[in-house]
PDB file of C-alpha atoms and ligand atoms in Angstrom:
ATOM      1  CA  MET X   1     153.011  60.991  82.462  1.00  0.00           C
ATOM      2  CA  SER X   2     155.644  62.658  80.477  1.00  0.00           C
ATOM      3  CA  ALA X   3     157.196  66.045  81.462  1.00  0.00           C
ATOM      4  CA  LYS X   4     155.955  69.279  79.809  1.00  0.00           C
ATOM      5  CA  LEU X   5     158.037  71.129  77.352  1.00  0.00           C
ATOM      6  CA  ASN X   6     158.564  74.856  77.297  1.00  0.00           C
ATOM      7  CA  VAL X   7     160.326  76.015  74.209  1.00  0.00           C
ATOM      8  CA  ASN X   8     162.959  78.916  75.009  1.00  0.00           C
ATOM      9  CA  ILE X   9     162.754  81.018  71.959  1.00  0.00           C
ATOM     10  CA  ASP X  10     165.573  83.495  72.879  1.00  0.00           C
ATOM     11  CA  HIS X  11     167.608  82.372  69.894  1.00  0.00           C
ATOM     12  CA  VAL X  12     165.082  83.483  67.499  1.00  0.00           C
ATOM     13  CA  ALA X  13     165.523  86.885  68.855  1.00  0.00           C
ATOM     14  CA  THR X  14     169.197  86.678  68.801  1.00  0.00           C
ATOM     15  CA  ILE X  15     168.980  86.268  64.976  1.00  0.00           C
ATOM     16  CA  ARG X  16     166.506  89.291  64.773  1.00  0.00           C
ATOM     17  CA  GLU X  17     168.781  91.425  66.904  1.00  0.00           C
ATOM     18  CA  ALA X  18     171.869  90.473  64.854  1.00  0.00           C
ATOM     19  CA  ARG X  19     170.164  92.845  62.096  1.00  0.00           C
ATOM     20  CA  LYS X  20     168.116  94.962  64.638  1.00  0.00           C
ATOM     21  CA  THR X  21     165.128  94.145  62.195  1.00  0.00           C
ATOM     22  CA  ILE X  22     161.747  92.728  62.452  1.00  0.00           C
ATOM     23  CA  GLU X  23     162.393  89.047  61.482  1.00  0.00           C
ATOM     24  CA  PRO X  24     162.427  86.316  62.471  1.00  0.00           C
ATOM     25  CA  SER X  25     159.470  87.261  64.526  1.00  0.00           C
ATOM     26  CA  ILE X  26     159.467  85.628  67.915  1.00  0.00           C
ATOM     27  CA  ILE X  27     155.665  86.064  68.127  1.00  0.00           C
ATOM     28  CA  THR X  28     155.410  83.758  64.920  1.00  0.00           C
ATOM     29  CA  ALA X  29     157.992  81.272  66.637  1.00  0.00           C
ATOM     30  CA  ALA X  30     155.946  81.306  69.757  1.00  0.00           C
ATOM     31  CA  VAL X  31     152.619  80.503  67.850  1.00  0.00           C
ATOM     32  CA  ILE X  32     154.423  77.620  65.823  1.00  0.00           C
ATOM     33  CA  CYS X  33     155.872  76.121  68.982  1.00  0.00           C
ATOM     34  CA  GLU X  34     152.394  76.078  70.616  1.00  0.00           C
ATOM     35  CA  GLN X  35     150.779  74.628  67.442  1.00  0.00           C
ATOM     36  CA  ALA X  36     153.345  71.909  67.503  1.00  0.00           C
ATOM     37  CA  GLY X  37     152.335  70.910  70.870  1.00  0.00           C
ATOM     38  CA  ALA X  38     154.756  72.760  73.330  1.00  0.00           C
ATOM     39  CA  HIS X  39     153.229  73.296  76.785  1.00  0.00           C
ATOM     40  CA  GLY X  40     154.597  76.692  77.235  1.00  0.00           C
ATOM     41  CA  ILE X  41     157.080  79.500  75.965  1.00  0.00           C
ATOM     42  CA  THR X  42     160.096  80.526  77.842  1.00  0.00           C
ATOM     43  CA  VAL X  43     162.089  83.828  77.176  1.00  0.00           C
ATOM     44  CA  HIS X  44     164.932  85.327  79.222  1.00  0.00           C
ATOM     45  CA  LEU X  45     164.716  89.168  79.457  1.00  0.00           C
ATOM     46  CA  ARG X  46     168.397  89.842  79.983  1.00  0.00           C
ATOM     47  CA  GLN X  47     169.682  93.102  81.661  1.00  0.00           C
ATOM     48  CA  ASP X  48     171.554  93.885  78.558  1.00  0.00           C
ATOM     49  CA  ARG X  49     168.538  93.115  76.204  1.00  0.00           C
ATOM     50  CA  ARG X  50     170.869  91.117  73.988  1.00  0.00           C
ATOM     51  CA  HIS X  51     167.909  89.220  72.465  1.00  0.00           C
ATOM     52  CA  ILE X  52     164.470  89.583  74.099  1.00  0.00           C
ATOM     53  CA  GLN X  53     163.214  93.117  74.434  1.00  0.00           C
ATOM     54  CA  ASP X  54     160.694  94.677  76.818  1.00  0.00           C
ATOM     55  CA  ARG X  55     158.017  94.949  74.039  1.00  0.00           C
ATOM     56  CA  ASP X  56     158.471  91.292  73.160  1.00  0.00           C
ATOM     57  CA  ILE X  57     157.205  90.384  76.633  1.00  0.00           C
ATOM     58  CA  GLU X  58     154.170  92.659  76.455  1.00  0.00           C
ATOM     59  CA  ILE X  59     153.119  91.144  73.058  1.00  0.00           C
ATOM     60  CA  LEU X  60     153.856  87.559  74.054  1.00  0.00           C
ATOM     61  CA  ARG X  61     151.631  88.163  77.060  1.00  0.00           C
ATOM     62  CA  GLU X  62     148.888  88.895  74.760  1.00  0.00           C
ATOM     63  CA  VAL X  63     149.612  86.179  72.237  1.00  0.00           C
ATOM     64  CA  VAL X  64     150.808  83.169  74.119  1.00  0.00           C
ATOM     65  CA  THR X  65     147.780  80.916  75.064  1.00  0.00           C
ATOM     66  CA  THR X  66     149.543  78.160  76.812  1.00  0.00           C
ATOM     67  CA  TYR X  67     152.087  79.276  79.443  1.00  0.00           C
ATOM     68  CA  LEU X  68     154.388  82.208  79.423  1.00  0.00           C
ATOM     69  CA  ASN X  69     157.543  81.763  81.488  1.00  0.00           C
ATOM     70  CA  VAL X  70     159.965  84.681  81.786  1.00  0.00           C
ATOM     71  CA  GLU X  71     163.386  84.182  83.043  1.00  0.00           C
ATOM     72  CA  MET X  72     164.928  87.138  84.786  1.00  0.00           C
ATOM     73  CA  ALA X  73     167.366  88.263  87.393  1.00  0.00           C
ATOM     74  CA  ALA X  74     166.021  89.134  90.835  1.00  0.00           C
ATOM     75  CA  THR X  75     166.567  92.939  90.495  1.00  0.00           C
ATOM     76  CA  GLU X  76     164.201  95.841  91.145  1.00  0.00           C
ATOM     77  CA  GLU X  77     163.956  96.686  87.346  1.00  0.00           C
ATOM     78  CA  MET X  78     163.058  93.087  86.500  1.00  0.00           C
ATOM     79  CA  LEU X  79     160.530  92.854  89.196  1.00  0.00           C
ATOM     80  CA  ALA X  80     158.649  96.065  88.019  1.00  0.00           C
ATOM     81  CA  ILE X  81     158.457  94.562  84.468  1.00  0.00           C
ATOM     82  CA  ALA X  82     157.205  91.231  85.798  1.00  0.00           C
ATOM     83  CA  LEU X  83     154.494  92.887  88.017  1.00  0.00           C
ATOM     84  CA  LYS X  84     153.520  95.130  84.925  1.00  0.00           C
ATOM     85  CA  THR X  85     153.323  92.401  82.248  1.00  0.00           C
ATOM     86  CA  LYS X  86     152.231  89.393  84.586  1.00  0.00           C
ATOM     87  CA  PRO X  87     153.533  86.434  82.828  1.00  0.00           C
ATOM     88  CA  ASP X  88     152.174  83.009  84.106  1.00  0.00           C
ATOM     89  CA  ALA X  89     155.539  82.190  85.692  1.00  0.00           C
ATOM     90  CA  VAL X  90     158.780  84.037  86.473  1.00  0.00           C
ATOM     91  CA  SER X  91     162.042  81.881  86.833  1.00  0.00           C
ATOM     92  CA  LEU X  92     164.707  83.665  88.705  1.00  0.00           C
ATOM     93  CA  VAL X  93     168.153  83.156  87.226  1.00  0.00           C
ATOM     94  CA  PRO X  94     171.723  84.636  87.938  1.00  0.00           C
ATOM     95  CA  GLU X  95     173.243  86.903  85.615  1.00  0.00           C
ATOM     96  CA  SER X  96     176.688  88.240  85.037  1.00  0.00           C
ATOM     97  CA  PRO X  97     177.399  90.787  82.272  1.00  0.00           C
ATOM     98  CA  ASN X  98     180.004  88.950  80.216  1.00  0.00           C
ATOM     99  CA  GLU X  99     178.594  85.484  80.166  1.00  0.00           C
ATOM    100  CA  ILE X 100     177.652  83.837  76.982  1.00  0.00           C
ATOM    101  CA  THR X 101     174.637  82.074  78.581  1.00  0.00           C
ATOM    102  CA  THR X 102     173.448  81.529  82.110  1.00  0.00           C
ATOM    103  CA  GLU X 103     176.472  79.797  83.889  1.00  0.00           C
ATOM    104  CA  GLY X 104     174.979  77.663  86.717  1.00  0.00           C
ATOM    105  CA  GLY X 105     172.190  78.135  89.249  1.00  0.00           C
ATOM    106  CA  LEU X 106     171.340  81.044  91.482  1.00  0.00           C
ATOM    107  CA  ASN X 107     173.003  81.297  94.744  1.00  0.00           C
ATOM    108  CA  VAL X 108     169.804  81.498  96.786  1.00  0.00           C
ATOM    109  CA  ALA X 109     171.392  80.618 100.076  1.00  0.00           C
ATOM    110  CA  GLY X 110     173.985  83.554  99.585  1.00  0.00           C
ATOM    111  CA  ASN X 111     171.261  86.212  98.584  1.00  0.00           C
ATOM    112  CA  PHE X 112     168.447  84.908 100.737  1.00  0.00           C
ATOM    113  CA  GLU X 113     166.748  88.104 101.866  1.00  0.00           C
ATOM    114  CA  ASN X 114     166.648  89.776  98.480  1.00  0.00           C
ATOM    115  CA  ILE X 115     165.365  86.619  96.760  1.00  0.00           C
ATOM    116  CA  LYS X 116     162.753  86.071  99.415  1.00  0.00           C
ATOM    117  CA  ASN X 117     161.701  89.522  98.973  1.00  0.00           C
ATOM    118  CA  VAL X 118     161.301  89.225  95.115  1.00  0.00           C
ATOM    119  CA  VAL X 119     159.426  85.896  95.561  1.00  0.00           C
ATOM    120  CA  GLU X 120     156.946  87.305  97.995  1.00  0.00           C
ATOM    121  CA  LYS X 121     156.106  90.228  95.694  1.00  0.00           C
ATOM    122  CA  LEU X 122     155.804  88.051  92.524  1.00  0.00           C
ATOM    123  CA  LYS X 123     153.584  85.587  94.406  1.00  0.00           C
ATOM    124  CA  ALA X 124     151.499  88.449  95.731  1.00  0.00           C
ATOM    125  CA  ALA X 125     150.715  89.395  92.085  1.00  0.00           C
ATOM    126  CA  GLY X 126     149.628  85.993  91.272  1.00  0.00           C
ATOM    127  CA  ILE X 127     152.614  85.078  89.374  1.00  0.00           C
ATOM    128  CA  PHE X 128     154.149  81.408  89.807  1.00  0.00           C
ATOM    129  CA  VAL X 129     157.566  81.566  91.013  1.00  0.00           C
ATOM    130  CA  SER X 130     160.455  79.087  90.007  1.00  0.00           C
ATOM    131  CA  ILE X 131     164.130  79.406  90.920  1.00  0.00           C
ATOM    132  CA  PHE X 132     167.004  78.102  88.836  1.00  0.00           C
ATOM    133  CA  ILE X 133     169.489  76.404  90.942  1.00  0.00           C
ATOM    134  CA  ASP X 134     172.183  73.818  90.943  1.00  0.00           C
ATOM    135  CA  PRO X 135     171.220  70.238  92.126  1.00  0.00           C
ATOM    136  CA  ASP X 136     172.535  71.058  95.628  1.00  0.00           C
ATOM    137  CA  ALA X 137     170.802  70.326  98.903  1.00  0.00           C
ATOM    138  CA  GLU X 138     171.491  73.664 100.628  1.00  0.00           C
ATOM    139  CA  GLN X 139     170.155  75.576  97.544  1.00  0.00           C
ATOM    140  CA  ILE X 140     167.060  73.485  97.357  1.00  0.00           C
ATOM    141  CA  GLU X 141     166.478  74.062 101.093  1.00  0.00           C
ATOM    142  CA  ALA X 142     167.096  77.917 100.552  1.00  0.00           C
ATOM    143  CA  ALA X 143     164.611  77.942  97.535  1.00  0.00           C
ATOM    144  CA  HIS X 144     161.896  76.292  99.519  1.00  0.00           C
ATOM    145  CA  ASN X 145     162.509  78.630 102.419  1.00  0.00           C
ATOM    146  CA  ALA X 146     162.426  81.657 100.126  1.00  0.00           C
ATOM    147  CA  GLY X 147     158.860  80.632  99.188  1.00  0.00           C
ATOM    148  CA  ALA X 148     159.553  79.321  95.594  1.00  0.00           C
ATOM    149  CA  GLN X 149     156.780  76.977  94.333  1.00  0.00           C
ATOM    150  CA  GLN X 150     159.224  75.426  91.766  1.00  0.00           C
ATOM    151  CA  ILE X 151     162.755  74.800  91.284  1.00  0.00           C
ATOM    152  CA  GLU X 152     164.506  74.360  87.937  1.00  0.00           C
ATOM    153  CA  LEU X 153     167.545  72.203  88.357  1.00  0.00           C
ATOM    154  CA  CYS X 154     170.443  73.373  86.273  1.00  0.00           C
ATOM    155  CA  THR X 155     171.539  70.561  83.872  1.00  0.00           C
ATOM    156  CA  ALA X 156     174.586  72.597  82.461  1.00  0.00           C
ATOM    157  CA  GLU X 157     177.076  70.066  84.114  1.00  0.00           C
ATOM    158  CA  TYR X 158     175.272  67.088  82.768  1.00  0.00           C
ATOM    159  CA  ALA X 159     175.100  68.790  79.337  1.00  0.00           C
ATOM    160  CA  GLU X 160     178.708  69.494  79.377  1.00  0.00           C
ATOM    161  CA  LEU X 161     179.439  65.822  80.221  1.00  0.00           C
ATOM    162  CA  THR X 162     177.296  64.482  77.406  1.00  0.00           C
ATOM    163  CA  LEU X 163     178.474  66.941  74.655  1.00  0.00           C
ATOM    164  CA  SER X 164     180.952  64.925  72.813  1.00  0.00           C
ATOM    165  CA  ALA X 165     180.526  61.309  71.460  1.00  0.00           C
ATOM    166  CA  ARG X 166     183.480  60.366  73.565  1.00  0.00           C
ATOM    167  CA  ALA X 167     181.530  61.164  76.734  1.00  0.00           C
ATOM    168  CA  ALA X 168     179.262  58.043  75.781  1.00  0.00           C
ATOM    169  CA  HIS X 169     181.952  55.694  76.859  1.00  0.00           C
ATOM    170  CA  GLY X 170     184.319  54.938  79.820  1.00  0.00           C
ATOM    171  CA  GLU X 171     185.068  57.710  82.371  1.00  0.00           C
ATOM    172  CA  GLY X 172     182.834  60.172  80.595  1.00  0.00           C
ATOM    173  CA  ALA X 173     179.841  58.013  80.730  1.00  0.00           C
ATOM    174  CA  GLN X 174     180.544  57.255  84.473  1.00  0.00           C
ATOM    175  CA  LYS X 175     180.793  61.015  85.047  1.00  0.00           C
ATOM    176  CA  ALA X 176     177.428  61.648  83.197  1.00  0.00           C
ATOM    177  CA  SER X 177     175.542  58.900  85.235  1.00  0.00           C
ATOM    178  CA  ALA X 178     177.000  60.255  88.526  1.00  0.00           C
ATOM    179  CA  GLU X 179     175.529  63.671  87.477  1.00  0.00           C
ATOM    180  CA  ILE X 180     172.274  62.021  86.671  1.00  0.00           C
ATOM    181  CA  GLU X 181     172.283  60.431  90.105  1.00  0.00           C
ATOM    182  CA  ARG X 182     172.931  63.811  91.732  1.00  0.00           C
ATOM    183  CA  ILE X 183     169.922  65.369  89.766  1.00  0.00           C
ATOM    184  CA  LYS X 184     167.829  62.444  90.827  1.00  0.00           C
ATOM    185  CA  LYS X 185     168.660  62.861  94.408  1.00  0.00           C
ATOM    186  CA  ALA X 186     168.010  66.666  94.277  1.00  0.00           C
ATOM    187  CA  SER X 187     164.659  66.037  92.403  1.00  0.00           C
ATOM    188  CA  ALA X 188     163.473  63.727  95.244  1.00  0.00           C
ATOM    189  CA  GLN X 189     164.591  66.049  97.911  1.00  0.00           C
ATOM    190  CA  ALA X 190     162.794  69.037  96.223  1.00  0.00           C
ATOM    191  CA  LYS X 191     159.629  67.021  95.714  1.00  0.00           C
ATOM    192  CA  SER X 192     159.595  65.871  99.378  1.00  0.00           C
ATOM    193  CA  LEU X 193     159.581  69.529 100.338  1.00  0.00           C
ATOM    194  CA  GLY X 194     156.452  70.099  98.108  1.00  0.00           C
ATOM    195  CA  LEU X 195     158.409  71.808  95.298  1.00  0.00           C
ATOM    196  CA  ILE X 196     157.537  71.245  91.697  1.00  0.00           C
ATOM    197  CA  VAL X 197     160.657  70.139  89.876  1.00  0.00           C
ATOM    198  CA  ALA X 198     161.733  71.463  86.415  1.00  0.00           C
ATOM    199  CA  ALA X 199     165.068  71.138  84.655  1.00  0.00           C
ATOM    200  CA  GLY X 200     167.013  72.896  81.812  1.00  0.00           C
ATOM    201  CA  HIS X 201     170.022  74.205  80.352  1.00  0.00           C
ATOM    202  CA  GLY X 202     171.978  72.525  77.481  1.00  0.00           C
ATOM    203  CA  LEU X 203     169.579  69.722  76.946  1.00  0.00           C
ATOM    204  CA  THR X 204     169.479  67.957  73.566  1.00  0.00           C
ATOM    205  CA  TYR X 205     167.740  65.453  71.528  1.00  0.00           C
ATOM    206  CA  ARG X 206     170.640  63.081  72.513  1.00  0.00           C
ATOM    207  CA  ASN X 207     170.945  63.625  76.341  1.00  0.00           C
ATOM    208  CA  ILE X 208     167.259  64.203  77.296  1.00  0.00           C
ATOM    209  CA  GLY X 209     166.282  60.508  77.572  1.00  0.00           C
ATOM    210  CA  ALA X 210     168.029  59.948  81.171  1.00  0.00           C
ATOM    211  CA  LEU X 211     166.477  63.030  82.509  1.00  0.00           C
ATOM    212  CA  ALA X 212     163.127  62.295  81.088  1.00  0.00           C
ATOM    213  CA  ALA X 213     163.205  59.013  83.031  1.00  0.00           C
ATOM    214  CA  ILE X 214     163.264  60.847  86.340  1.00  0.00           C
ATOM    215  CA  GLU X 215     159.643  61.018  87.314  1.00  0.00           C
ATOM    216  CA  GLU X 216     159.944  64.016  89.726  1.00  0.00           C
ATOM    217  CA  ILE X 217     160.843  66.252  86.889  1.00  0.00           C
ATOM    218  CA  THR X 218     157.680  67.472  85.306  1.00  0.00           C
ATOM    219  CA  GLU X 219     158.904  70.276  83.231  1.00  0.00           C
ATOM    220  CA  PHE X 220     161.843  70.928  80.834  1.00  0.00           C
ATOM    221  CA  ASN X 221     162.891  74.251  79.378  1.00  0.00           C
ATOM    222  CA  ILE X 222     164.828  73.791  76.158  1.00  0.00           C
ATOM    223  CA  GLY X 223     165.978  76.457  73.634  1.00  0.00           C
ATOM    224  CA  HIS X 224     169.177  76.238  71.773  1.00  0.00           C
ATOM    225  CA  ASN X 225     169.113  72.708  70.652  1.00  0.00           C
ATOM    226  CA  ILE X 226     165.603  72.981  69.298  1.00  0.00           C
ATOM    227  CA  ILE X 227     166.290  76.204  67.333  1.00  0.00           C
ATOM    228  CA  SER X 228     169.642  74.734  66.116  1.00  0.00           C
ATOM    229  CA  ARG X 229     167.621  71.692  64.781  1.00  0.00           C
ATOM    230  CA  ALA X 230     165.039  74.021  63.233  1.00  0.00           C
ATOM    231  CA  VAL X 231     167.597  75.668  61.077  1.00  0.00           C
ATOM    232  CA  PHE X 232     168.415  72.369  59.496  1.00  0.00           C
ATOM    233  CA  VAL X 233     164.913  71.126  59.204  1.00  0.00           C
ATOM    234  CA  GLY X 234     164.005  74.326  57.423  1.00  0.00           C
ATOM    235  CA  LEU X 235     166.925  75.132  55.365  1.00  0.00           C
ATOM    236  CA  SER X 236     166.515  73.342  52.151  1.00  0.00           C
ATOM    237  CA  ARG X 237     162.745  74.641  51.923  1.00  0.00           C
ATOM    238  CA  ALA X 238     164.120  78.170  52.598  1.00  0.00           C
ATOM    239  CA  VAL X 239     166.579  77.835  49.651  1.00  0.00           C
ATOM    240  CA  GLU X 240     163.943  76.423  47.270  1.00  0.00           C
ATOM    241  CA  GLU X 241     161.448  79.234  48.137  1.00  0.00           C
ATOM    242  CA  MET X 242     164.192  81.801  47.229  1.00  0.00           C
ATOM    243  CA  LEU X 243     164.950  80.149  43.978  1.00  0.00           C
ATOM    244  CA  THR X 244     161.211  80.215  43.282  1.00  0.00           C
ATOM    245  CA  ALA X 245     161.172  83.882  44.119  1.00  0.00           C
ATOM    246  CA  ILE X 246     164.094  84.490  41.571  1.00  0.00           C
ATOM    247  CA  HIS X 247     162.691  82.408  38.752  1.00  0.00           C
ATOM    248  CA  GLN X 248     159.432  84.213  38.896  1.00  0.00           C
ATOM    249  CA  LYS X 249     161.337  87.549  38.178  1.00  0.00           C
ATOM    250  CA  GLY X 250     159.489  90.784  38.533  1.00  0.00           C
TER     251      GLY X 250
HETATM  252  N1  PXP N 301     166.540  77.182  81.782  1.00  0.00           N
HETATM  253  C1  PXP N 301     167.239  78.375  82.025  1.00  0.00           C
HETATM  254  C2  PXP N 301     167.005  78.772  83.570  1.00  0.00           C
HETATM  255  C3  PXP N 301     168.060  79.068  81.219  1.00  0.00           C
HETATM  256  O1  PXP N 301     168.640  80.090  81.609  1.00  0.00           O
HETATM  257  C4  PXP N 301     168.214  78.574  79.816  1.00  0.00           C
HETATM  258  C5  PXP N 301     169.015  79.344  78.900  1.00  0.00           C
HETATM  259  O2  PXP N 301     168.413  80.641  78.684  1.00  0.00           O
HETATM  260  C6  PXP N 301     167.351  77.463  79.463  1.00  0.00           C
HETATM  261  C7  PXP N 301     166.629  76.723  80.409  1.00  0.00           C
HETATM  262  C8  PXP N 301     167.530  76.884  78.167  1.00  0.00           C
HETATM  263  O3  PXP N 301     168.731  76.385  77.863  1.00  0.00           O
HETATM  264  P1  PXP N 301     169.114  75.864  76.335  1.00  0.00           P
HETATM  265  O4  PXP N 301     169.045  77.056  75.436  1.00  0.00           O
HETATM  266  O5  PXP N 301     170.599  75.547  76.479  1.00  0.00           O
HETATM  267  O6  PXP N 301     168.217  74.721  76.138  1.00  0.00           O
END
């Protein structure tokens, strides 16, 4: 069976927040993704609220009919929001103030008590808990011991290695396939501990194939590349519609 796809729609909110206006609507985006067959919607409520806002989560909770996965830092503030809005799943992610995007997995082993405590409270509220970690044996063990039901393996390193066309050859290709092996091994370890395995970060139409072939991975969270593609798939129609509006005058 193929893995499920949750579409991360943060970047639709990024465009909206660039103007602090009402469009593009992330609610419309969520509905279109669901109608296209996405299995779920993922959003990241960042502490600096640079894209998704608290109110978005509240409305998405009412509108999303598939699966709402909210990524958040393991803080008291975020925990309170999750307990209030009750998404289907919470993915705990690391966050540092000046990062452009999430920079690798959460250090569960190094923050064990805090993370375990947050996991317990989320689970007690009936929320499914995933933890975003690097494909590392110690972190997988720690996520399991903290009570997570799922891990999401961070594919940032693989994504970096497959970014340029040059990476498809020679040493680049070898490094990318070594990283795939690391992810495969981590997936098998996690599954043997009873964890559900997801993966995400930097995945593209070009690099997803090798990961999709790992049968332990049952869910992907993909955002930037899909929204980037959507801009080009829709751009000529958008220009045509504006020309029509101009030609119609008054
Ligand atoms: N999974 C996690 C935990 C993330 O933090 C992100 C980025 O917000 C994604 C998946 C999606 O990454 P991308 O936008 O690069 O597809």
